[in-house]
Tab-separated table of N, CA and C in Angstrom:
chain	number	residue	atom	x	y	z
A	110	PHE	N	141.025	101.392	63.378
A	110	PHE	CA	140.128	100.469	62.689
A	110	PHE	C	139.701	101.081	61.351
A	111	TYR	N	139.910	100.331	60.279
A	111	TYR	CA	139.607	100.810	58.936
A	111	TYR	C	138.310	100.197	58.447
A	112	LYS	N	137.565	100.969	57.649
A	112	LYS	CA	136.291	100.496	57.114
A	112	LYS	C	136.450	100.169	55.630
A	113	ASP	N	135.918	99.023	55.210
A	113	ASP	CA	135.943	98.643	53.795
A	113	ASP	C	135.002	99.534	52.996
A	114	ASP	N	135.376	99.828	51.748
A	114	ASP	CA	134.469	100.531	50.840
A	114	ASP	C	133.222	99.678	50.607
A	115	THR	N	132.128	100.341	50.281
A	115	THR	CA	130.893	99.657	49.886
A	115	THR	C	130.869	99.591	48.362
A	116	LEU	N	130.510	98.427	47.815
A	116	LEU	CA	130.377	98.325	46.359
A	116	LEU	C	129.179	99.155	45.912
A	117	THR	N	129.329	99.840	44.778
A	117	THR	CA	128.253	100.696	44.282
A	117	THR	C	127.409	100.031	43.198
A	118	LEU	N	127.974	99.041	42.490
A	118	LEU	CA	127.174	98.325	41.490
A	118	LEU	C	126.150	97.450	42.192
A	119	LYS	N	124.991	97.333	41.595
A	119	LYS	CA	123.932	96.478	42.131
A	119	LYS	C	123.966	95.140	41.419
A	120	LYS	N	123.775	94.085	42.194
A	120	LYS	CA	123.772	92.735	41.653
A	120	LYS	C	122.504	92.528	40.826
A	121	GLU	N	122.689	92.127	39.570
A	121	GLU	CA	121.567	91.891	38.658
A	121	GLU	C	121.762	90.563	37.953
A	122	LYS	N	120.664	89.914	37.635
A	122	LYS	CA	120.738	88.664	36.876
A	122	LYS	C	121.286	88.972	35.486
A	123	TYR	N	122.266	88.181	35.056
A	123	TYR	CA	122.886	88.378	33.754
A	123	TYR	C	122.119	87.608	32.687
A	124	THR	N	121.768	88.304	31.611
A	124	THR	CA	121.004	87.674	30.522
A	124	THR	C	121.647	87.916	29.161
A	125	GLY	N	122.896	88.343	29.144
A	125	GLY	CA	123.577	88.664	27.889
A	125	GLY	C	124.148	87.451	27.192
A	126	ASP	N	125.030	87.702	26.219
A	126	ASP	CA	125.581	86.655	25.362
A	126	ASP	C	126.940	86.103	25.800
A	127	LEU	N	127.604	86.731	26.774
A	127	LEU	CA	128.899	86.203	27.206
A	127	LEU	C	128.727	84.791	27.758
A	128	LYS	N	129.656	83.922	27.405
A	128	LYS	CA	129.602	82.536	27.883
A	128	LYS	C	129.890	82.496	29.382
A	129	LEU	N	129.186	81.632	30.093
A	129	LEU	CA	129.336	81.541	31.543
A	129	LEU	C	129.815	80.161	32.011
A	130	ASP	N	130.005	79.215	31.090
A	130	ASP	CA	130.346	77.843	31.483
A	130	ASP	C	131.862	77.588	31.496
A	131	GLY	N	132.594	78.554	32.014
A	131	GLY	CA	134.039	78.460	32.102
A	131	GLY	C	134.595	79.727	32.718
A	132	TYR	N	135.794	80.116	32.290
A	132	TYR	CA	136.424	81.317	32.829
A	132	TYR	C	137.007	82.154	31.692
A	133	TYR	N	137.302	83.406	32.019
A	133	TYR	CA	137.984	84.320	31.110
A	133	TYR	C	139.388	84.543	31.665
A	134	TYR	N	140.365	84.605	30.779
A	134	TYR	CA	141.755	84.759	31.217
A	134	TYR	C	142.434	85.840	30.396
A	135	SER	N	143.440	86.448	31.023
A	135	SER	CA	144.266	87.442	30.355
A	135	SER	C	145.684	87.318	30.893
A	136	PHE	N	146.639	87.118	30.001
A	136	PHE	CA	148.044	87.077	30.389
A	136	PHE	C	148.603	88.489	30.364
A	137	TYR	N	149.576	88.766	31.242
A	137	TYR	CA	150.209	90.087	31.243
A	137	TYR	C	151.646	89.969	31.731
A	138	LEU	N	152.387	91.062	31.603
A	138	LEU	CA	153.820	91.111	31.913
A	138	LEU	C	154.564	89.972	31.229
A	139	SER	N	154.527	90.025	29.896
A	139	SER	CA	155.196	89.025	29.051
A	139	SER	C	154.725	87.608	29.345
A	140	GLU	N	153.449	87.481	29.622
A	140	GLU	CA	152.790	86.192	29.890
A	140	GLU	C	153.353	85.492	31.126
A	141	LYS	N	153.947	86.258	32.024
A	141	LYS	CA	154.452	85.688	33.277
A	141	LYS	C	153.326	85.557	34.309
A	142	TYR	N	152.287	86.361	34.164
A	142	TYR	CA	151.156	86.362	35.086
A	142	TYR	C	149.861	86.179	34.308
A	143	VAL	N	148.834	85.699	35.027
A	143	VAL	CA	147.519	85.534	34.423
A	143	VAL	C	146.459	86.027	35.407
A	144	THR	N	145.433	86.663	34.870
A	144	THR	CA	144.240	86.987	35.641
A	144	THR	C	143.128	86.102	35.125
A	145	VAL	N	142.372	85.527	36.057
A	145	VAL	CA	141.265	84.642	35.724
A	145	VAL	C	139.985	85.238	36.299
A	146	ILE	N	138.941	85.284	35.479
A	146	ILE	CA	137.641	85.816	35.893
A	146	ILE	C	136.557	84.779	35.618
A	147	PHE	N	135.749	84.506	36.645
A	147	PHE	CA	134.538	83.708	36.482
A	147	PHE	C	133.357	84.660	36.579
A	148	LEU	N	132.438	84.565	35.621
A	148	LEU	CA	131.197	85.343	35.636
A	148	LEU	C	130.039	84.391	35.934
A	149	TYR	N	129.088	84.849	36.751
A	149	TYR	CA	127.963	84.016	37.154
A	149	TYR	C	126.643	84.683	36.784
A	150	GLU	N	125.650	83.855	36.539
A	150	GLU	CA	124.338	84.337	36.102
A	150	GLU	C	123.706	85.306	37.102
A	151	ASP	N	124.028	85.185	38.386
A	151	ASP	CA	123.443	86.083	39.390
A	151	ASP	C	124.165	87.426	39.482
A	152	GLY	N	125.183	87.668	38.633
A	152	GLY	CA	125.908	88.936	38.638
A	152	GLY	C	127.163	88.931	39.489
A	153	THR	N	127.500	87.784	40.069
A	153	THR	CA	128.724	87.663	40.864
A	153	THR	C	129.930	87.469	39.943
A	154	ILE	N	131.059	88.023	40.355
A	154	ILE	CA	132.324	87.794	39.664
A	154	ILE	C	133.321	87.266	40.693
A	155	ILE	N	134.112	86.298	40.293
A	155	ILE	CA	135.256	85.847	41.075
A	155	ILE	C	136.482	86.117	40.211
A	156	LYS	N	137.454	86.833	40.791
A	156	LYS	CA	138.633	87.224	40.016
A	156	LYS	C	139.885	87.021	40.860
A	157	GLY	N	140.871	86.391	40.257
A	157	GLY	CA	142.152	86.232	40.918
A	157	GLY	C	143.285	86.326	39.916
A	158	SER	N	144.467	86.666	40.402
A	158	SER	CA	145.651	86.743	39.543
A	158	SER	C	146.734	85.847	40.118
A	159	HIS	N	147.604	85.381	39.235
A	159	HIS	CA	148.562	84.372	39.654
A	159	HIS	C	149.803	84.421	38.764
A	160	GLU	N	150.964	84.177	39.367
A	160	GLU	CA	152.195	84.042	38.594
A	160	GLU	C	152.223	82.661	37.960
A	161	MET	N	152.529	82.611	36.677
A	161	MET	CA	152.561	81.340	35.956
A	161	MET	C	153.799	80.551	36.354
A	162	THR	N	153.602	79.267	36.632
A	162	THR	CA	154.725	78.407	36.980
A	162	THR	C	154.859	77.244	36.005
A	163	SER	N	153.868	77.069	35.131
A	163	SER	CA	153.853	75.959	34.178
A	163	SER	C	153.469	76.503	32.814
A	164	THR	N	153.244	75.596	31.869
A	164	THR	CA	152.759	76.027	30.566
A	164	THR	C	151.423	76.721	30.747
A	165	LYS	N	151.037	77.517	29.786
A	165	LYS	CA	149.868	78.393	29.922
A	165	LYS	C	148.675	77.757	30.624
A	166	PHE	N	148.007	76.841	29.968
A	166	PHE	CA	146.754	76.358	30.529
A	166	PHE	C	146.960	75.377	31.671
A	167	GLN	N	148.065	74.663	31.686
A	167	GLN	CA	148.343	73.797	32.824
A	167	GLN	C	148.508	74.658	34.081
A	168	GLY	N	149.206	75.781	33.956
A	168	GLY	CA	149.387	76.700	35.083
A	168	GLY	C	148.081	77.296	35.560
A	169	ILE	N	147.210	77.645	34.641
A	169	ILE	CA	145.905	78.197	35.016
A	169	ILE	C	145.101	77.150	35.769
A	170	GLU	N	145.050	75.941	35.257
A	170	GLU	CA	144.236	74.891	35.885
A	170	GLU	C	144.777	74.558	37.277
A	171	GLU	N	146.106	74.587	37.462
A	171	GLU	CA	146.681	74.383	38.794
A	171	GLU	C	146.233	75.510	39.725
A	172	TYR	N	146.257	76.748	39.231
A	172	TYR	CA	145.841	77.893	40.027
A	172	TYR	C	144.356	77.787	40.393
A	173	LEU	N	143.520	77.338	39.461
A	173	LEU	CA	142.085	77.238	39.735
A	173	LEU	C	141.799	76.244	40.854
A	174	LYS	N	142.571	75.182	40.936
A	174	LYS	CA	142.400	74.232	42.053
A	174	LYS	C	142.692	74.925	43.375
A	175	ASP	N	143.776	75.707	43.434
A	175	ASP	CA	144.108	76.447	44.658
A	175	ASP	C	143.044	77.497	44.974
A	176	LEU	N	142.582	78.210	43.959
A	176	LEU	CA	141.557	79.233	44.140
A	176	LEU	C	140.264	78.600	44.646
A	177	GLY	N	139.889	77.459	44.094
A	177	GLY	CA	138.682	76.754	44.537
A	177	GLY	C	138.774	76.333	45.988
A	178	LEU	N	139.935	75.841	46.403
A	178	LEU	CA	140.120	75.456	47.804
A	178	LEU	C	140.030	76.675	48.713
A	179	LEU	N	140.620	77.784	48.289
A	179	LEU	CA	140.563	79.003	49.072
A	179	LEU	C	139.119	79.466	49.235
A	180	LEU	N	138.354	79.433	48.156
A	180	LEU	CA	136.960	79.878	48.226
A	180	LEU	C	136.115	78.949	49.099
A	181	GLN	N	136.397	77.657	49.088
A	181	GLN	CA	135.662	76.728	49.955
A	181	GLN	C	135.917	77.046	51.424
A	182	ASP	N	137.152	77.390	51.748
A	182	ASP	CA	137.528	77.636	53.137
A	182	ASP	C	137.163	79.041	53.611
A	183	VAL	N	137.187	80.000	52.721
A	183	VAL	CA	137.019	81.393	53.124
A	183	VAL	C	135.908	82.035	52.297
A	184	LYS	N	134.682	81.895	52.748
A	184	LYS	CA	133.531	82.426	52.001
A	184	LYS	C	133.384	83.944	52.148
A	185	ASN	N	134.223	84.564	52.963
A	185	ASN	CA	134.153	86.021	53.103
A	185	ASN	C	135.471	86.676	52.682
A	186	HIS	N	136.166	86.067	51.737
A	186	HIS	CA	137.429	86.592	51.225
A	186	HIS	C	137.109	87.656	50.167
A	187	LYS	N	136.868	88.881	50.620
A	187	LYS	CA	136.378	89.953	49.756
A	187	LYS	C	137.253	90.240	48.542
A	188	SER	N	138.541	90.044	48.660
A	188	SER	CA	139.411	90.444	47.549
A	188	SER	C	139.306	89.522	46.337
A	189	LEU	N	138.498	88.465	46.401
A	189	LEU	CA	138.254	87.591	45.247
A	189	LEU	C	136.869	87.797	44.633
A	190	ILE	N	135.988	88.496	45.325
A	190	ILE	CA	134.564	88.544	44.987
A	190	ILE	C	134.171	89.946	44.523
A	191	GLY	N	133.209	90.016	43.616
A	191	GLY	CA	132.673	91.301	43.201
A	191	GLY	C	131.377	91.133	42.434
A	192	ILE	N	130.989	92.200	41.757
A	192	ILE	CA	129.733	92.259	40.996
A	192	ILE	C	130.047	92.718	39.580
A	193	PHE	N	129.351	92.133	38.595
A	193	PHE	CA	129.504	92.628	37.225
A	193	PHE	C	128.139	92.940	36.636
A	194	ASN	N	128.132	93.894	35.720
A	194	ASN	CA	126.941	94.287	34.958
A	194	ASN	C	127.353	94.483	33.508
A	195	THR	N	126.393	94.316	32.614
A	195	THR	CA	126.623	94.636	31.204
A	195	THR	C	125.455	95.466	30.699
A	196	LYS	N	125.725	96.246	29.686
A	196	LYS	CA	124.687	97.002	28.991
A	196	LYS	C	125.149	97.132	27.550
A	197	SER	N	124.363	96.581	26.640
A	197	SER	CA	124.723	96.564	25.231
A	197	SER	C	126.092	95.901	25.082
A	198	ASP	N	127.090	96.616	24.559
A	198	ASP	CA	128.415	96.010	24.395
A	198	ASP	C	129.407	96.479	25.464
A	199	SER	N	128.902	97.025	26.567
A	199	SER	CA	129.762	97.478	27.665
A	199	SER	C	129.727	96.491	28.831
A	200	ILE	N	130.844	96.350	29.496
A	200	ILE	CA	130.936	95.519	30.697
A	200	ILE	C	131.574	96.340	31.809
A	201	LEU	N	131.042	96.188	33.011
A	201	LEU	CA	131.577	96.820	34.213
A	201	LEU	C	131.711	95.748	35.279
A	202	TYR	N	132.763	95.817	36.058
A	202	TYR	CA	132.775	95.000	37.268
A	202	TYR	C	133.432	95.802	38.380
A	203	GLU	N	132.999	95.502	39.598
A	203	GLU	CA	133.518	96.177	40.776
A	203	GLU	C	133.908	95.115	41.794
A	204	LYS	N	135.088	95.276	42.357
A	204	LYS	CA	135.521	94.339	43.383
A	204	LYS	C	136.443	95.046	44.359
A	205	TRP	N	136.697	94.370	45.468
A	205	TRP	CA	137.557	94.912	46.512
A	205	TRP	C	139.013	94.528	46.292
A	206	TYR	N	139.913	95.398	46.766
A	206	TYR	CA	141.347	95.146	46.755
A	206	TYR	C	141.902	95.513	48.129
A	207	PRO	N	142.834	94.725	48.649
A	207	PRO	CA	143.415	95.038	49.965
A	207	PRO	C	144.161	96.368	49.928
A	208	SER	N	144.062	97.131	51.042
A	208	SER	CA	144.765	98.407	51.123
A	208	SER	C	144.875	98.853	52.575
A	209	ASN	N	146.050	98.742	53.145
A	209	ASN	CA	146.325	99.250	54.496
A	209	ASN	C	145.267	98.881	55.532
A	210	GLY	N	144.937	97.625	55.642
A	210	GLY	CA	144.011	97.171	56.669
A	210	GLY	C	142.551	97.198	56.297
A	211	SER	N	142.215	97.751	55.162
A	211	SER	CA	140.820	97.767	54.710
A	211	SER	C	140.776	97.322	53.253
A	212	LYS	N	139.594	97.276	52.695
A	212	LYS	CA	139.415	96.892	51.290
A	212	LYS	C	138.837	98.091	50.529
A	213	HIS	N	139.533	98.508	49.473
A	213	HIS	CA	139.056	99.571	48.601
A	213	HIS	C	138.377	98.941	47.394
A	214	SER	N	137.307	99.571	46.928
A	214	SER	CA	136.634	99.039	45.743
A	214	SER	C	137.017	99.853	44.513
A	215	TYR	N	137.148	99.133	43.408
A	215	TYR	CA	137.449	99.745	42.119
A	215	TYR	C	136.439	99.244	41.105
A	216	ILE	N	136.038	100.139	40.206
A	216	ILE	CA	135.176	99.762	39.081
A	216	ILE	C	136.051	99.688	37.841
A	217	HIS	N	135.958	98.575	37.148
A	217	HIS	CA	136.687	98.347	35.904
A	217	HIS	C	135.660	98.339	34.779
A	218	SER	N	136.002	98.946	33.654
A	218	SER	CA	135.045	99.014	32.554
A	218	SER	C	135.713	98.724	31.226
A	219	GLY	N	134.885	98.285	30.295
A	219	GLY	CA	135.409	97.963	28.979
A	219	GLY	C	134.309	97.602	28.006
A	220	LYS	N	134.709	96.869	26.974
A	220	LYS	CA	133.814	96.576	25.854
A	220	LYS	C	133.780	95.073	25.579
A	221	ILE	N	132.570	94.565	25.331
A	221	ILE	CA	132.381	93.176	24.929
A	221	ILE	C	132.573	93.102	23.419
A	222	LEU	N	133.498	92.250	22.976
A	222	LEU	CA	133.767	92.118	21.542
A	222	LEU	C	132.895	91.036	20.900
A	223	ASN	N	132.681	89.932	21.611
A	223	ASN	CA	131.822	88.842	21.142
A	223	ASN	C	131.471	87.982	22.349
A	224	ASP	N	130.866	86.820	22.150
A	224	ASP	CA	130.406	86.007	23.280
A	224	ASP	C	131.529	85.353	24.081
A	225	SER	N	132.775	85.502	23.621
A	225	SER	CA	133.890	84.863	24.314
A	225	SER	C	135.110	85.771	24.506
A	226	THR	N	134.955	87.067	24.267
A	226	THR	CA	136.076	88.002	24.403
A	226	THR	C	135.576	89.371	24.855
A	227	PHE	N	136.266	89.948	25.827
A	227	PHE	CA	136.000	91.338	26.200
A	227	PHE	C	137.314	92.018	26.564
A	228	ILE	N	137.295	93.341	26.523
A	228	ILE	CA	138.457	94.163	26.854
A	228	ILE	C	138.101	95.013	28.063
A	229	ILE	N	138.972	95.051	29.044
A	229	ILE	CA	138.851	95.993	30.159
A	229	ILE	C	139.909	97.063	29.913
A	230	ASN	N	139.466	98.329	29.816
A	230	ASN	CA	140.431	99.377	29.482
A	230	ASN	C	140.434	100.569	30.443
A	231	LYS	N	139.609	100.515	31.504
A	231	LYS	CA	139.614	101.597	32.490
A	231	LYS	C	139.389	101.021	33.875
A	232	SER	N	139.965	101.692	34.865
A	232	SER	CA	139.819	101.295	36.260
A	232	SER	C	139.753	102.568	37.088
A	233	GLN	N	138.841	102.590	38.090
A	233	GLN	CA	138.713	103.808	38.879
A	233	GLN	C	138.173	103.516	40.267
A	234	ARG	N	138.773	104.135	41.263
A	234	ARG	CA	138.234	104.118	42.622
A	234	ARG	C	137.380	105.367	42.768
A	235	LYS	N	136.260	105.237	43.449
A	235	LYS	CA	135.331	106.360	43.627
A	235	LYS	C	136.070	107.605	44.110
A	236	GLY	N	135.877	108.695	43.384
A	236	GLY	CA	136.486	109.963	43.745
A	236	GLY	C	137.942	110.116	43.358
A	237	LYS	N	138.510	109.128	42.695
A	237	LYS	CA	139.924	109.178	42.305
A	237	LYS	C	140.054	109.265	40.792
A	238	LYS	N	141.251	109.558	40.331
A	238	LYS	CA	141.536	109.661	38.904
A	238	LYS	C	141.389	108.300	38.225
A	239	ARG	N	140.808	108.299	37.041
A	239	ARG	CA	140.636	107.070	36.259
A	239	ARG	C	141.977	106.619	35.686
A	240	ILE	N	142.231	105.318	35.779
A	240	ILE	CA	143.457	104.728	35.245
A	240	ILE	C	143.122	104.001	33.951
A	241	LYS	N	143.870	104.290	32.906
A	241	LYS	CA	143.670	103.579	31.648
A	241	LYS	C	144.626	102.414	31.577
A	242	LYS	N	144.101	101.266	31.306
A	242	LYS	CA	144.911	100.070	31.087
A	242	LYS	C	144.106	99.192	30.152
A	243	GLU	N	144.772	98.405	29.383
A	243	GLU	CA	144.032	97.543	28.464
A	243	GLU	C	144.430	96.101	28.666
A	244	ARG	N	143.431	95.293	28.939
A	244	ARG	CA	143.658	93.865	29.100
A	244	ARG	C	142.536	93.123	28.379
A	245	VAL	N	142.917	92.220	27.473
A	245	VAL	CA	141.946	91.444	26.697
A	245	VAL	C	141.719	90.105	27.407
A	246	TYR	N	140.454	89.752	27.604
A	246	TYR	CA	140.082	88.495	28.259
A	246	TYR	C	139.450	87.561	27.237
A	247	HIS	N	139.922	86.318	27.242
A	247	HIS	CA	139.417	85.282	26.338
A	247	HIS	C	138.762	84.179	27.160
A	248	PHE	N	137.764	83.536	26.585
A	248	PHE	CA	137.013	82.489	27.276
A	248	PHE	C	137.658	81.122	27.108
A	249	LYS	N	137.581	80.323	28.165
A	249	LYS	CA	137.959	78.912	28.093
A	249	LYS	C	136.929	78.122	28.894
A	250	LYS	N	136.335	77.128	28.245
A	250	LYS	CA	135.356	76.275	28.911
A	250	LYS	C	136.048	75.535	30.057
A	251	TYR	N	135.359	75.420	31.201
A	251	TYR	CA	135.956	74.783	32.373
A	251	TYR	C	134.864	74.207	33.254
A	252	SER	N	135.081	72.979	33.702
A	252	SER	CA	134.115	72.338	34.581
A	252	SER	C	134.872	71.444	35.554
A	253	PRO	N	134.461	71.388	36.799
A	253	PRO	CA	133.316	72.090	37.372
A	253	PRO	C	133.682	73.530	37.710
A	254	LYS	N	132.737	74.411	37.503
A	254	LYS	CA	132.930	75.828	37.774
A	254	LYS	C	132.997	76.038	39.289
A	255	LEU	N	133.811	76.997	39.722
A	255	LEU	CA	133.924	77.298	41.142
A	255	LEU	C	132.586	77.744	41.710
A	256	ASP	N	132.322	77.385	42.949
A	256	ASP	CA	131.097	77.785	43.645
A	256	ASP	C	131.196	79.273	43.985
A	257	SER	N	130.172	80.039	43.638
A	257	SER	CA	130.206	81.487	43.888
A	257	SER	C	129.543	81.881	45.210
A	258	THR	N	129.050	80.908	45.984
A	258	THR	CA	128.422	81.217	47.270
A	258	THR	C	129.428	81.943	48.146
A	259	ASN	N	129.007	83.057	48.750
A	259	ASN	CA	129.922	83.830	49.575
A	259	ASN	C	129.155	84.633	50.614
A	260	ASN	N	129.871	85.189	51.554
A	260	ASN	CA	129.267	86.005	52.630
A	260	ASN	C	129.539	87.495	52.408
A	261	CYS	N	130.008	87.876	51.235
A	261	CYS	CA	130.431	89.250	50.982
A	261	CYS	C	129.353	90.111	50.303
A	262	LEU	N	128.516	89.486	49.505
A	262	LEU	CA	127.519	90.226	48.721
A	262	LEU	C	126.123	89.968	49.258
A	263	ASP	N	125.279	90.966	49.160
A	263	ASP	CA	123.867	90.791	49.588
A	263	ASP	C	123.116	89.903	48.637
């Protein structure tokens, strides 16, 4: 029996300038894949990645419908849920990832460039070597926003 990592970031109400009425996206691997992040005022983050099957935004919107259905059905799906914090122009988020029967948590960090763009350039699991990677996230307005209610966070 494996035990999931405990998230170390504390959930805090977000009061910064990043837009919250949509999602942030980043394409990678020659734009074949996309990562989508929703940020919520209560400090919750929902993050998922998906292989693109259609044109850029049509593919994202199709994926968001599937992600929304998954979240409605599985309110304790830890690998989609996490916590984010900001301080000045820095952003951090921590979430779980599946690993051999348990969920490991990783903290990702980066810099806020403006109210609709941020860069994540570091990732680290507690006690492990920091991984440098750079992914730029851009904002896109989207409604209705996915429900962030879940059974994973206090």
